[in-house]
XYZ file of N, CA and C in Angstrom:
765
model
N 16.452 -6.778 9.757
C 15.137 -6.533 9.153
C 14.939 -7.344 7.875
N 16.015 -7.667 7.191
C 15.900 -8.470 5.975
C 15.267 -9.818 6.295
N 15.717 -10.468 7.367
C 15.158 -11.754 7.773
C 13.695 -11.588 8.193
N 13.405 -10.525 8.906
C 12.028 -10.263 9.319
C 11.107 -10.140 8.117
N 11.539 -9.404 7.113
C 10.704 -9.219 5.929
C 10.517 -10.518 5.156
N 11.519 -11.379 5.181
C 11.345 -12.695 4.547
C 10.300 -13.515 5.301
N 10.318 -13.417 6.628
C 9.316 -14.133 7.419
C 7.918 -13.577 7.156
N 7.812 -12.267 7.089
C 6.515 -11.631 6.839
C 5.965 -12.046 5.477
N 6.833 -12.236 4.513
C 6.409 -12.623 3.164
C 5.692 -13.965 3.146
N 5.909 -14.790 4.188
C 5.232 -16.084 4.253
C 3.721 -15.927 4.395
N 3.273 -14.770 4.856
C 1.833 -14.555 5.029
C 1.123 -14.540 3.678
N 1.767 -13.997 2.667
C 1.154 -13.929 1.344
C 1.847 -12.905 0.483
N 1.537 -12.869 -0.812
C 2.248 -11.985 -1.739
C 2.114 -10.508 -1.415
N 0.994 -10.082 -0.846
C 0.850 -8.664 -0.524
C 1.729 -8.253 0.651
N 2.228 -9.225 1.389
C 3.082 -8.948 2.542
C 4.565 -9.033 2.187
N 4.865 -9.271 0.941
C 6.250 -9.475 0.514
C 6.818 -8.227 -0.130
N 8.124 -8.039 0.042
C 8.833 -6.940 -0.603
C 10.208 -7.457 -0.997
N 10.669 -7.103 -2.172
C 12.008 -7.489 -2.610
C 13.031 -6.733 -1.780
N 14.118 -7.401 -1.434
C 15.155 -6.762 -0.629
C 16.523 -7.041 -1.227
N 17.498 -6.233 -0.819
C 18.879 -6.437 -1.235
C 19.238 -5.629 -2.460
N 20.383 -4.953 -2.449
C 20.779 -4.113 -3.584
C 21.219 -4.894 -4.799
N 21.546 -6.175 -4.636
C 22.108 -6.932 -5.745
C 21.120 -7.784 -6.494
N 19.817 -7.670 -6.181
C 18.839 -8.492 -6.876
C 18.641 -7.998 -8.298
N 18.375 -8.916 -9.193
C 18.079 -8.558 -10.578
C 16.596 -8.290 -10.721
N 16.210 -7.906 -11.906
C 14.808 -7.638 -12.171
C 13.995 -8.913 -12.208
N 12.692 -8.746 -12.354
C 11.796 -9.890 -12.342
C 12.096 -10.855 -13.479
N 12.709 -10.349 -14.569
C 13.017 -11.214 -15.701
C 14.363 -11.907 -15.544
N 15.072 -11.625 -14.429
C 16.359 -12.266 -14.197
C 17.505 -11.604 -14.916
N 17.243 -10.534 -15.662
C 18.310 -9.881 -16.413
C 19.016 -8.828 -15.608
N 20.061 -8.246 -16.209
C 20.786 -7.168 -15.556
C 21.883 -7.676 -14.659
N 22.769 -6.778 -14.287
C 23.862 -7.139 -13.398
C 23.516 -6.761 -11.980
N 24.338 -7.228 -11.041
C 24.091 -6.953 -9.635
C 24.258 -5.480 -9.311
N 24.911 -4.708 -10.184
C 25.175 -3.301 -9.907
C 24.174 -2.360 -10.581
N 23.213 -2.912 -11.312
C 22.292 -2.064 -12.058
C 21.411 -1.217 -11.143
N 20.969 -1.784 -10.039
C 20.070 -1.078 -9.147
C 18.634 -1.142 -9.619
N 17.697 -0.737 -8.748
C 16.275 -0.864 -9.074
C 15.841 -0.100 -10.323
N 16.376 1.108 -10.541
C 15.891 1.917 -11.657
C 16.118 1.236 -13.000
N 17.209 0.498 -13.111
C 17.501 -0.187 -14.367
C 16.474 -1.268 -14.680
N 15.698 -1.657 -13.685
C 14.687 -2.696 -13.880
C 13.272 -2.131 -13.851
N 13.147 -0.826 -14.063
C 11.830 -0.222 -14.164
C 11.239 0.268 -12.860
N 12.024 0.250 -11.789
C 11.541 0.729 -10.495
C 11.856 2.215 -10.337
N 11.041 2.892 -9.534
C 11.299 4.282 -9.170
C 10.971 4.438 -7.686
N 11.649 5.357 -6.987
C 11.285 5.581 -5.578
C 9.843 6.074 -5.487
N 9.133 5.612 -4.480
C 7.760 6.074 -4.332
C 7.682 7.581 -4.141
N 8.758 8.181 -3.641
C 8.774 9.639 -3.500
C 8.545 10.327 -4.843
N 9.005 9.725 -5.932
C 8.791 10.310 -7.257
C 7.326 10.212 -7.673
N 6.673 9.138 -7.277
C 5.249 8.991 -7.589
C 4.435 10.065 -6.881
N 4.862 10.405 -5.668
C 4.099 11.358 -4.873
C 4.392 12.811 -5.230
N 5.469 13.057 -5.971
C 5.841 14.434 -6.301
C 4.725 15.082 -7.110
N 4.378 16.299 -6.755
C 3.301 16.997 -7.455
C 3.822 18.290 -8.049
N 3.399 18.556 -9.276
C 3.744 19.808 -9.930
C 5.206 19.950 -10.276
N 5.958 18.829 -10.312
C 7.391 18.905 -10.590
C 7.636 18.644 -12.063
N 8.156 19.646 -12.767
C 8.485 19.479 -14.172
C 9.868 20.034 -14.427
N 10.489 19.565 -15.464
C 11.813 20.038 -15.851
C 11.642 21.179 -16.847
N 12.124 22.363 -16.486
C 11.928 23.538 -17.337
C 12.617 23.394 -18.680
N 13.567 22.473 -18.796
C 14.276 22.287 -20.056
C 13.510 21.390 -21.015
N 12.494 20.697 -20.522
C 11.730 19.799 -21.375
C 10.786 20.595 -22.271
N 10.687 20.181 -23.527
C 9.744 20.832 -24.436
C 8.312 20.612 -23.968
N 8.059 19.432 -23.419
C 6.738 19.130 -22.872
C 6.938 18.404 -21.551
N 6.178 18.756 -20.521
C 6.347 18.092 -19.233
C 5.998 16.614 -19.329
N 6.688 15.819 -18.529
C 6.404 14.387 -18.499
C 5.024 14.155 -17.904
N 4.315 13.125 -18.349
C 3.005 12.832 -17.770
C 3.130 12.580 -16.271
N 2.131 13.005 -15.527
C 2.128 12.772 -14.089
C 2.127 11.263 -13.847
N 3.038 10.732 -13.027
C 3.107 9.279 -12.834
C 1.829 8.694 -12.259
N 1.126 9.440 -11.406
C -0.137 8.942 -10.874
C -1.177 8.835 -11.983
N -1.196 9.822 -12.885
C -2.136 9.789 -14.003
C -1.819 8.624 -14.934
N -0.543 8.389 -15.173
C -0.138 7.243 -15.988
C -0.621 5.943 -15.363
N -0.439 5.829 -14.050
C -0.847 4.612 -13.352
C -2.364 4.438 -13.396
N -3.097 5.524 -13.185
C -4.557 5.451 -13.229
C -5.040 5.004 -14.604
N -4.435 5.553 -15.651
C -4.819 5.181 -17.011
C -4.499 3.722 -17.291
N -3.370 3.253 -16.778
C -2.979 1.857 -16.988
C -3.957 0.910 -16.304
N -4.295 1.205 -15.051
C -5.232 0.351 -14.317
C -6.604 0.378 -14.978
N -7.062 1.563 -15.367
C -8.358 1.664 -16.033
C -8.366 0.865 -17.330
N -7.278 0.949 -18.088
C -7.197 0.208 -19.339
C -7.226 -1.292 -19.128
N -6.499 -1.765 -18.129
C -6.481 -3.205 -17.855
C -7.854 -3.715 -17.439
N -8.612 -2.860 -16.752
C -9.930 -3.268 -16.272
C -11.033 -3.008 -17.292
N -10.678 -2.364 -18.395
C -11.647 -2.140 -19.456
C -12.639 -1.033 -19.187
N -12.246 -0.042 -18.386
C -13.140 1.082 -18.128
C -12.528 2.367 -18.670
N -13.337 3.253 -19.251
C -12.811 4.528 -19.747
C -12.682 5.576 -18.647
N -13.132 5.271 -17.444
C -13.155 6.252 -16.363
C -11.818 6.282 -15.621
N -11.093 7.379 -15.768
C -9.808 7.514 -15.089
C -9.961 7.498 -13.578
N -11.055 8.051 -13.070
C -11.222 8.099 -11.618
C -11.346 6.698 -11.030
N -11.896 5.763 -11.795
C -11.968 4.380 -11.327
C -10.565 3.794 -11.249
N -9.772 4.022 -12.296
C -8.392 3.550 -12.278
C -7.599 4.174 -11.152
N -7.802 5.478 -10.916
C -7.081 6.168 -9.844
C -7.467 5.614 -8.481
N -8.756 5.371 -8.289
C -9.233 4.835 -7.018
C -8.634 3.464 -6.727
N -8.692 2.578 -7.703
C -8.225 1.210 -7.479
C -6.706 1.135 -7.411
N -6.017 2.010 -8.137
C -4.559 2.062 -8.023
C -4.151 2.506 -6.624
N -4.842 3.508 -6.091
C -4.574 3.979 -4.731
C -4.792 2.857 -3.725
N -5.911 2.160 -3.853
C -6.223 1.107 -2.884
C -5.220 -0.035 -2.962
N -4.801 -0.381 -4.169
C -3.836 -1.468 -4.314
C -2.507 -1.154 -3.663
N -2.001 0.061 -3.873
C -0.721 0.428 -3.273
C -0.862 0.564 -1.763
N -1.989 1.112 -1.305
C -2.218 1.220 0.137
C -2.207 -0.160 0.786
N -2.830 -1.131 0.146
C -2.859 -2.486 0.694
C -1.460 -3.085 0.790
N -0.636 -2.832 -0.200
C 0.739 -3.344 -0.171
C 1.523 -2.738 0.990
N 1.410 -1.431 1.158
C 2.176 -0.745 2.197
C 1.696 -1.133 3.587
N 0.390 -1.163 3.792
C -0.137 -1.593 5.086
C 0.298 -3.016 5.408
N 0.234 -3.905 4.438
C 0.530 -5.315 4.692
C 1.966 -5.520 5.139
N 2.909 -4.927 4.436
C 4.321 -5.095 4.782
C 4.604 -4.526 6.166
N 4.129 -3.313 6.419
C 4.426 -2.652 7.691
C 3.706 -3.321 8.859
N 2.415 -3.605 8.703
C 1.657 -4.244 9.776
C 2.177 -5.648 10.045
N 2.512 -6.375 8.985
C 3.039 -7.722 9.171
C 4.304 -7.738 10.000
N 5.220 -6.827 9.728
C 6.467 -6.766 10.491
C 6.202 -6.362 11.934
N 5.307 -5.401 12.137
C 4.998 -4.957 13.495
C 4.394 -6.083 14.326
N 3.511 -6.860 13.723
C 2.831 -7.932 14.442
C 3.746 -9.131 14.671
N 4.461 -9.554 13.662
C 5.246 -10.786 13.754
C 6.607 -10.590 14.394
N 7.144 -9.373 14.352
C 8.487 -9.149 14.889
C 8.561 -8.008 15.897
N 7.483 -7.263 16.061
C 7.506 -6.147 16.991
C 8.361 -4.988 16.532
N 8.638 -4.916 15.236
C 9.435 -3.829 14.665
C 8.740 -3.316 13.408
N 8.889 -2.027 13.176
C 8.339 -1.413 11.966
C 9.490 -1.098 11.024
N 9.438 -1.576 9.789
C 10.526 -1.283 8.846
C 10.571 0.193 8.478
N 11.779 0.672 8.204
C 11.937 2.042 7.711
C 11.525 2.043 6.246
N 10.342 2.543 5.986
C 9.784 2.543 4.636
C 9.598 3.966 4.138
N 10.570 4.818 4.402
C 10.502 6.190 3.901
C 10.302 6.168 2.392
N 9.587 7.161 1.888
C 9.190 7.157 0.476
C 10.365 7.167 -0.485
N 11.525 7.632 -0.038
C 12.695 7.611 -0.921
C 13.497 6.323 -0.788
N 13.061 5.424 0.089
C 13.749 4.143 0.288
C 13.016 2.978 -0.369
N 11.714 3.125 -0.559
C 10.909 2.058 -1.155
C 10.763 2.327 -2.645
N 11.145 1.353 -3.451
C 11.064 1.471 -4.910
C 9.877 0.661 -5.415
N 9.264 1.176 -6.483
C 8.010 0.615 -6.992
C 8.077 0.485 -8.503
N 7.576 -0.642 -9.009
C 7.522 -0.871 -10.450
C 6.061 -1.030 -10.855
N 5.482 -0.048 -11.548
C 4.060 -0.104 -11.878
C 3.696 -1.212 -12.850
N 4.684 -1.777 -13.529
C 4.394 -2.834 -14.497
C 4.282 -4.204 -13.841
N 4.657 -4.296 -12.569
C 4.657 -5.574 -11.870
C 3.562 -5.606 -10.816
N 3.259 -6.792 -10.335
C 2.269 -6.958 -9.274
C 2.924 -7.636 -8.080
N 2.190 -7.725 -6.985
C 2.724 -8.364 -5.783
C 3.104 -9.814 -6.098
N 4.257 -10.263 -5.603
C 5.143 -9.644 -4.616
C 6.310 -8.857 -5.212
N 6.347 -8.675 -6.524
C 7.543 -8.107 -7.164
C 7.495 -6.603 -7.383
N 6.381 -5.950 -7.058
C 6.247 -4.535 -7.402
C 6.979 -3.598 -6.450
N 7.261 -4.042 -5.227
C 7.966 -3.208 -4.252
C 9.353 -3.766 -3.974
N 10.325 -2.875 -3.859
C 11.719 -3.261 -3.636
C 12.297 -2.324 -2.578
N 12.818 -2.904 -1.513
C 13.486 -2.158 -0.450
C 14.943 -2.608 -0.432
N 15.812 -1.905 -1.161
C 17.187 -2.385 -1.345
C 17.981 -2.527 -0.055
N 17.772 -1.631 0.896
C 18.573 -1.644 2.127
C 17.633 -1.639 3.333
N 17.021 -2.789 3.645
C 16.025 -2.815 4.717
C 16.632 -2.557 6.089
N 15.954 -1.750 6.853
C 16.334 -1.494 8.239
C 15.063 -1.206 9.015
N 15.169 -1.235 10.335
C 14.003 -1.018 11.185
C 14.052 0.359 11.822
N 12.895 0.878 12.133
C 12.822 2.084 12.938
C 13.282 1.755 14.358
N 13.671 2.745 15.137
C 14.087 2.477 16.523
C 12.989 1.763 17.305
N 13.394 0.933 18.266
C 12.419 0.261 19.120
C 11.487 1.282 19.760
N 10.223 0.915 19.871
C 9.239 1.835 20.424
C 8.122 1.054 21.098
N 7.555 1.649 22.142
C 6.372 1.074 22.778
C 5.098 1.469 22.039
N 5.224 2.326 21.065
C 4.066 2.815 20.311
C 4.161 2.363 18.856
N 3.942 1.070 18.643
C 4.012 0.549 17.280
C 2.922 1.143 16.399
N 1.741 1.368 16.969
C 0.661 1.954 16.166
C 1.049 3.347 15.693
N 1.702 4.105 16.560
C 2.156 5.432 16.167
C 3.196 5.372 15.074
N 4.107 4.388 15.173
C 5.112 4.238 14.121
C 4.471 3.816 12.806
N 3.478 2.941 12.877
C 2.786 2.527 11.655
C 2.053 3.702 11.015
N 1.404 4.502 11.844
C 0.697 5.668 11.311
C 1.674 6.645 10.677
N 2.810 6.856 11.329
C 3.794 7.767 10.768
C 4.397 7.248 9.484
N 4.646 5.932 9.447
C 5.297 5.333 8.284
C 4.367 5.245 7.082
N 3.204 4.650 7.267
C 2.307 4.398 6.132
C 1.350 5.560 5.890
N 0.675 5.983 6.937
C -0.355 7.009 6.755
C 0.259 8.360 6.390
N 1.148 8.858 7.258
C 1.749 10.174 6.999
C 2.819 10.115 5.923
N 3.619 9.047 5.939
C 4.750 8.974 5.026
C 4.399 8.609 3.600
N 3.272 7.907 3.411
C 2.908 7.456 2.065
C 1.508 7.895 1.635
N 0.511 7.586 2.451
C -0.856 7.773 1.968
C -1.277 9.234 1.902
N -0.766 10.060 2.799
C -1.076 11.495 2.695
C -0.521 12.082 1.395
N 0.770 11.878 1.082
C 1.256 12.417 -0.196
C 0.656 11.723 -1.414
N 0.346 10.428 -1.311
C -0.292 9.741 -2.435
C -1.705 10.277 -2.646
N -2.409 10.539 -1.570
C -3.751 11.126 -1.639
C -3.692 12.474 -2.347
N -2.743 13.300 -1.951
C -2.600 14.628 -2.560
C -2.262 14.520 -4.045
N -1.316 13.650 -4.376
C -0.904 13.503 -5.771
C -2.030 12.936 -6.631
N -2.793 12.000 -6.076
C -3.892 11.398 -6.831
C -4.974 12.423 -7.132
N -5.318 13.231 -6.145
C -6.363 14.231 -6.357
C -5.902 15.335 -7.294
N -4.605 15.616 -7.298
C -4.089 16.613 -8.236
C -4.137 16.088 -9.668
N -3.899 14.789 -9.822
C -3.811 14.210 -11.162
C -5.162 13.852 -11.753
N -6.148 13.573 -10.899
C -7.405 13.018 -11.398
C -8.562 13.459 -10.500
N -9.720 13.778 -11.064
C -10.864 14.198 -10.251
C -11.519 13.017 -9.543
N -11.031 12.701 -8.369
C -11.585 11.605 -7.579
C -11.802 12.115 -6.160
N -12.848 11.658 -5.525
C -13.222 12.133 -4.198
C -12.148 11.840 -3.156
N -11.831 12.855 -2.359
C -10.869 12.653 -1.288
C -11.376 11.688 -0.237
N -12.676 11.784 0.095
C -13.244 10.862 1.068
C -13.225 9.429 0.578
N -13.475 9.247 -0.704
C -13.398 7.906 -1.295
C -11.999 7.325 -1.120
N -10.968 8.141 -1.378
C -9.596 7.644 -1.260
C -9.262 7.266 0.170
N -9.712 8.065 1.142
C -9.457 7.677 2.532
C -10.243 6.422 2.889
N -11.421 6.266 2.301
C -12.143 5.012 2.486
C -11.356 3.836 1.949
N -10.684 4.039 0.815
C -9.831 2.991 0.261
C -8.687 2.656 1.206
N -8.120 3.689 1.851
C -7.027 3.455 2.795
C -7.499 2.612 3.973
N -8.706 2.924 4.478
C -9.252 2.136 5.571
C -9.582 0.720 5.149
N -10.171 0.578 3.974
C -10.504 -0.748 3.456
C -9.253 -1.589 3.252
N -8.188 -0.956 2.748
C -6.931 -1.675 2.536
C -6.346 -2.151 3.853
N -6.405 -1.315 4.884
C -5.904 -1.713 6.201
C -6.715 -2.874 6.760
N -8.034 -2.793 6.646
C -8.884 -3.876 7.140
C -8.613 -5.177 6.387
N -8.367 -5.074 5.093
C -8.046 -6.265 4.316
C -6.738 -6.891 4.749
N -5.735 -6.062 5.023
C -4.456 -6.577 5.515
C -4.644 -7.273 6.855
N -5.457 -6.675 7.719
C -5.744 -7.294 9.012
C -6.368 -8.669 8.836
N -7.378 -8.788 7.972
C -8.065 -10.066 7.805
C -7.107 -11.166 7.383
N -6.260 -10.877 6.411
C -5.324 -11.895 5.926
C -4.328 -12.266 7.017
N -3.766 -11.268 7.682
C -2.758 -11.518 8.711
C -3.357 -12.236 9.910
N -4.526 -11.810 10.352
C -5.174 -12.438 11.504
C -5.510 -13.895 11.204
N -6.055 -14.155 10.025
C -6.379 -15.533 9.639
C -5.128 -16.396 9.624
N -4.034 -15.867 9.088
C -2.765 -16.594 9.020
C -2.256 -16.907 10.421
N -2.322 -15.950 11.323
C -1.837 -16.162 12.690
C -2.685 -17.202 13.423
N -3.999 -17.094 13.316
C -4.889 -18.030 13.998
C -4.671 -19.448 13.490
N -4.503 -19.605 12.188
C -4.313 -20.934 11.600
C -3.042 -21.604 12.098
N -2.078 -20.823 12.557
C -0.801 -21.364 13.035
C -0.680 -21.319 14.546
N -1.765 -21.070 15.213
C -1.759 -21.053 16.665
C -1.016 -19.883 17.273
N -0.793 -18.843 16.511
C -0.056 -17.677 17.007
C -1.063 -16.663 17.550
N -1.641 -17.029 18.688
C -2.735 -16.240 19.238
C -2.280 -14.863 19.715
N -1.079 -14.771 20.264
C -0.592 -13.467 20.725
C -0.451 -12.506 19.552
N 0.079 -13.018 18.441
C 0.227 -12.173 17.257
C -1.136 -11.804 16.674
N -2.084 -12.747 16.720
C -3.431 -12.449 16.227
C -4.055 -11.318 17.037
N -3.878 -11.359 18.358
C -4.402 -10.283 19.208
C -3.692 -8.965 18.915
N -2.387 -9.046 18.692
C -1.625 -7.838 18.374
C -2.124 -7.196 17.083
N -2.421 -8.018 16.089
C -2.934 -7.492 14.817
C -4.243 -6.740 15.032
N -5.129 -7.322 15.840
C -6.400 -6.660 16.129
C -6.186 -5.348 16.873
N -5.320 -5.381 17.877
C -5.086 -4.192 18.695
C -4.471 -3.057 17.880
N -3.431 -3.374 17.108
C -2.770 -2.331 16.325
C -3.716 -1.727 15.293
N -4.509 -2.575 14.651
C -5.432 -2.064 13.637
C -6.508 -1.185 14.261
N -7.026 -1.618 15.414
C -8.024 -0.798 16.103
C -7.450 0.567 16.461
N -6.189 0.589 16.890
C -5.546 1.863 17.220
C -5.379 2.730 15.966
N -5.023 2.100 14.870
C -4.854 2.861 13.633
C -6.171 3.474 13.169
N -7.259 2.768 13.376
C -8.556 3.308 12.964
C -9.030 4.456 13.853
N -8.290 4.742 14.915
C -8.590 5.928 15.720
C -7.891 7.172 15.178
N -6.990 6.974 14.218
C -6.341 8.126 13.593
C -7.402 8.978 12.885
N -7.311 10.301 12.990
C -8.351 11.158 12.403
C -8.634 10.886 10.931
N -7.612 10.573 10.152
C -7.825 10.351 8.720
C -8.547 9.037 8.429
N -8.543 8.114 9.386
C -9.167 6.808 9.172
C -10.431 6.602 9.995
N -10.617 7.403 11.030
C -11.697 7.132 11.983
C -13.083 7.214 11.356
N -13.238 8.001 10.307
C -14.543 8.133 9.685
C -14.723 7.310 8.427
N -13.781 6.406 8.157
C -13.827 5.682 6.885
C -14.740 4.468 6.908
N -15.088 3.978 8.100
C -15.924 2.804 8.184
C -15.989 2.297 9.605
N -16.598 1.124 9.770
C -16.769 0.532 11.089
C -16.084 -0.821 11.133
N -15.136 -0.960 12.060
C -14.453 -2.228 12.301
C -15.073 -2.854 13.532
N -15.563 -4.093 13.406
C -16.164 -4.771 14.549
C -15.208 -4.781 15.728
N -15.725 -4.469 16.908
C -14.898 -4.501 18.109
C -14.386 -5.919 18.331
N -13.074 -6.072 18.365
C -12.482 -7.383 18.592
C -12.582 -8.318 17.411
N -12.993 -7.818 16.257
C -13.145 -8.677 15.096
C -12.439 -8.117 13.884
N -12.646 -8.765 12.754
C -11.971 -8.345 11.530
C -12.956 -7.916 10.449
N -14.236 -7.831 10.793
C -15.243 -7.419 9.824
C -15.273 -5.896 9.739
N -15.241 -5.379 8.511
C -15.198 -3.933 8.285
C -16.249 -3.562 7.257
N -16.977 -2.499 7.525
C -17.931 -1.943 6.562
C -17.553 -0.487 6.349
N -17.246 -0.141 5.119
C -16.800 1.217 4.825
C -17.979 2.147 4.593
N -17.700 3.448 4.599
C -18.742 4.448 4.419
C -18.665 5.107 3.046
N -17.888 4.521 2.165
C -17.767 5.039 0.801
C -17.614 3.847 -0.131
N -17.528 4.124 -1.413
C -17.415 3.053 -2.409
C -16.185 3.290 -3.266
N -15.428 2.237 -3.538
C -14.183 2.361 -4.306
C -14.419 2.478 -5.806
N -15.666 2.321 -6.243
C -16.074 2.422 -7.654
C -15.809 1.154 -8.460
N -15.447 0.066 -7.808
C -15.195 -1.163 -8.560
C -16.450 -1.622 -9.309
N -17.617 -1.279 -8.801
C -18.854 -1.693 -9.472
C -18.976 -1.082 -10.866
N -18.194 -0.039 -11.157
C -18.252 0.600 -12.465
C -17.331 -0.078 -13.484
N -16.572 -1.071 -13.036
C -15.735 -1.852 -13.945
C -16.622 -2.857 -14.676
N -16.472 -3.024 -15.982
C -17.265 -4.031 -16.692
C -17.110 -5.407 -16.051
N -18.226 -5.994 -15.660
C -18.194 -7.293 -15.004
C -17.891 -7.214 -13.526
N -17.682 -6.011 -13.006
C -17.390 -5.849 -11.585
C -18.659 -5.961 -10.754
N -18.513 -5.765 -9.475
C -19.654 -5.841 -8.572
C -19.340 -5.059 -7.319
N -20.046 -5.376 -6.251
C -19.830 -4.704 -4.982
C -18.854 -5.503 -4.132
N -17.901 -4.809 -3.543
C -16.925 -5.461 -2.672
C -17.599 -5.882 -1.365
N -16.956 -6.778 -0.648
C -17.543 -7.310 0.580
C -17.781 -6.279 1.653
N -16.989 -5.197 1.651
C -17.143 -4.178 2.695
C -17.845 -2.926 2.187
N -18.473 -3.003 1.026
C -19.021 -1.812 0.371
C -20.222 -1.238 1.116
N -20.301 0.077 1.163
C -21.418 0.766 1.787
C -22.711 0.550 1.002
N -22.617 0.191 -0.272
C -23.799 0.015 -1.116
C -24.472 -1.338 -0.929
N -23.858 -2.234 -0.178
C -24.472 -3.550 0.034
C -25.703 -3.433 0.929
């Protein structure tokens, strides 16, 4: 799976994930034995944890989702935490969909991306923000769409959705719209890459798997994906228009 993930990374930075237990941090520092946490990474399972505090602490630690929302909002120059929460959710969803869908399409295997196996550094951006120290694949299956739904949708986006709504007042439907938009965006990049290289079978696979994923109950109402195409129009808005200097995204319902 390590080789597969390196191949998938050729599609673009959102499709890349750091691998190997001996890699150093993005700054090149640290020893091979430090591990991801020493370089500012945490398992995504910790990001999704809700209501977990240490009773020995004088004050509970800030919710990691709330911290991330505030950071994104600050970088974008908006005082609205819900905008930061929305865009942080969509960004992470896009990363997870891209890595998993890319591997499924290009290699016919879905990586084991359990939330306690994937490490994330909120201070970094793609391709350095995700680290999978010990990459492996899920068992071979004839139902790649089902494995993708289980891995990304159930394994990551459901708990991230819950944690985000607990930390910040943002619409649940909006967040699922972000999940659908992120999947459609991953499809567009991957499909374009495959077509440009004459990989027509993989391009068809990308379309088929994505269409199947949009039949999942949590995604089926998020927007409309053109039959046999990569054009998507969502039924909600990610709130990017509320960012100073922002506008409407290409798939926005407000267009």
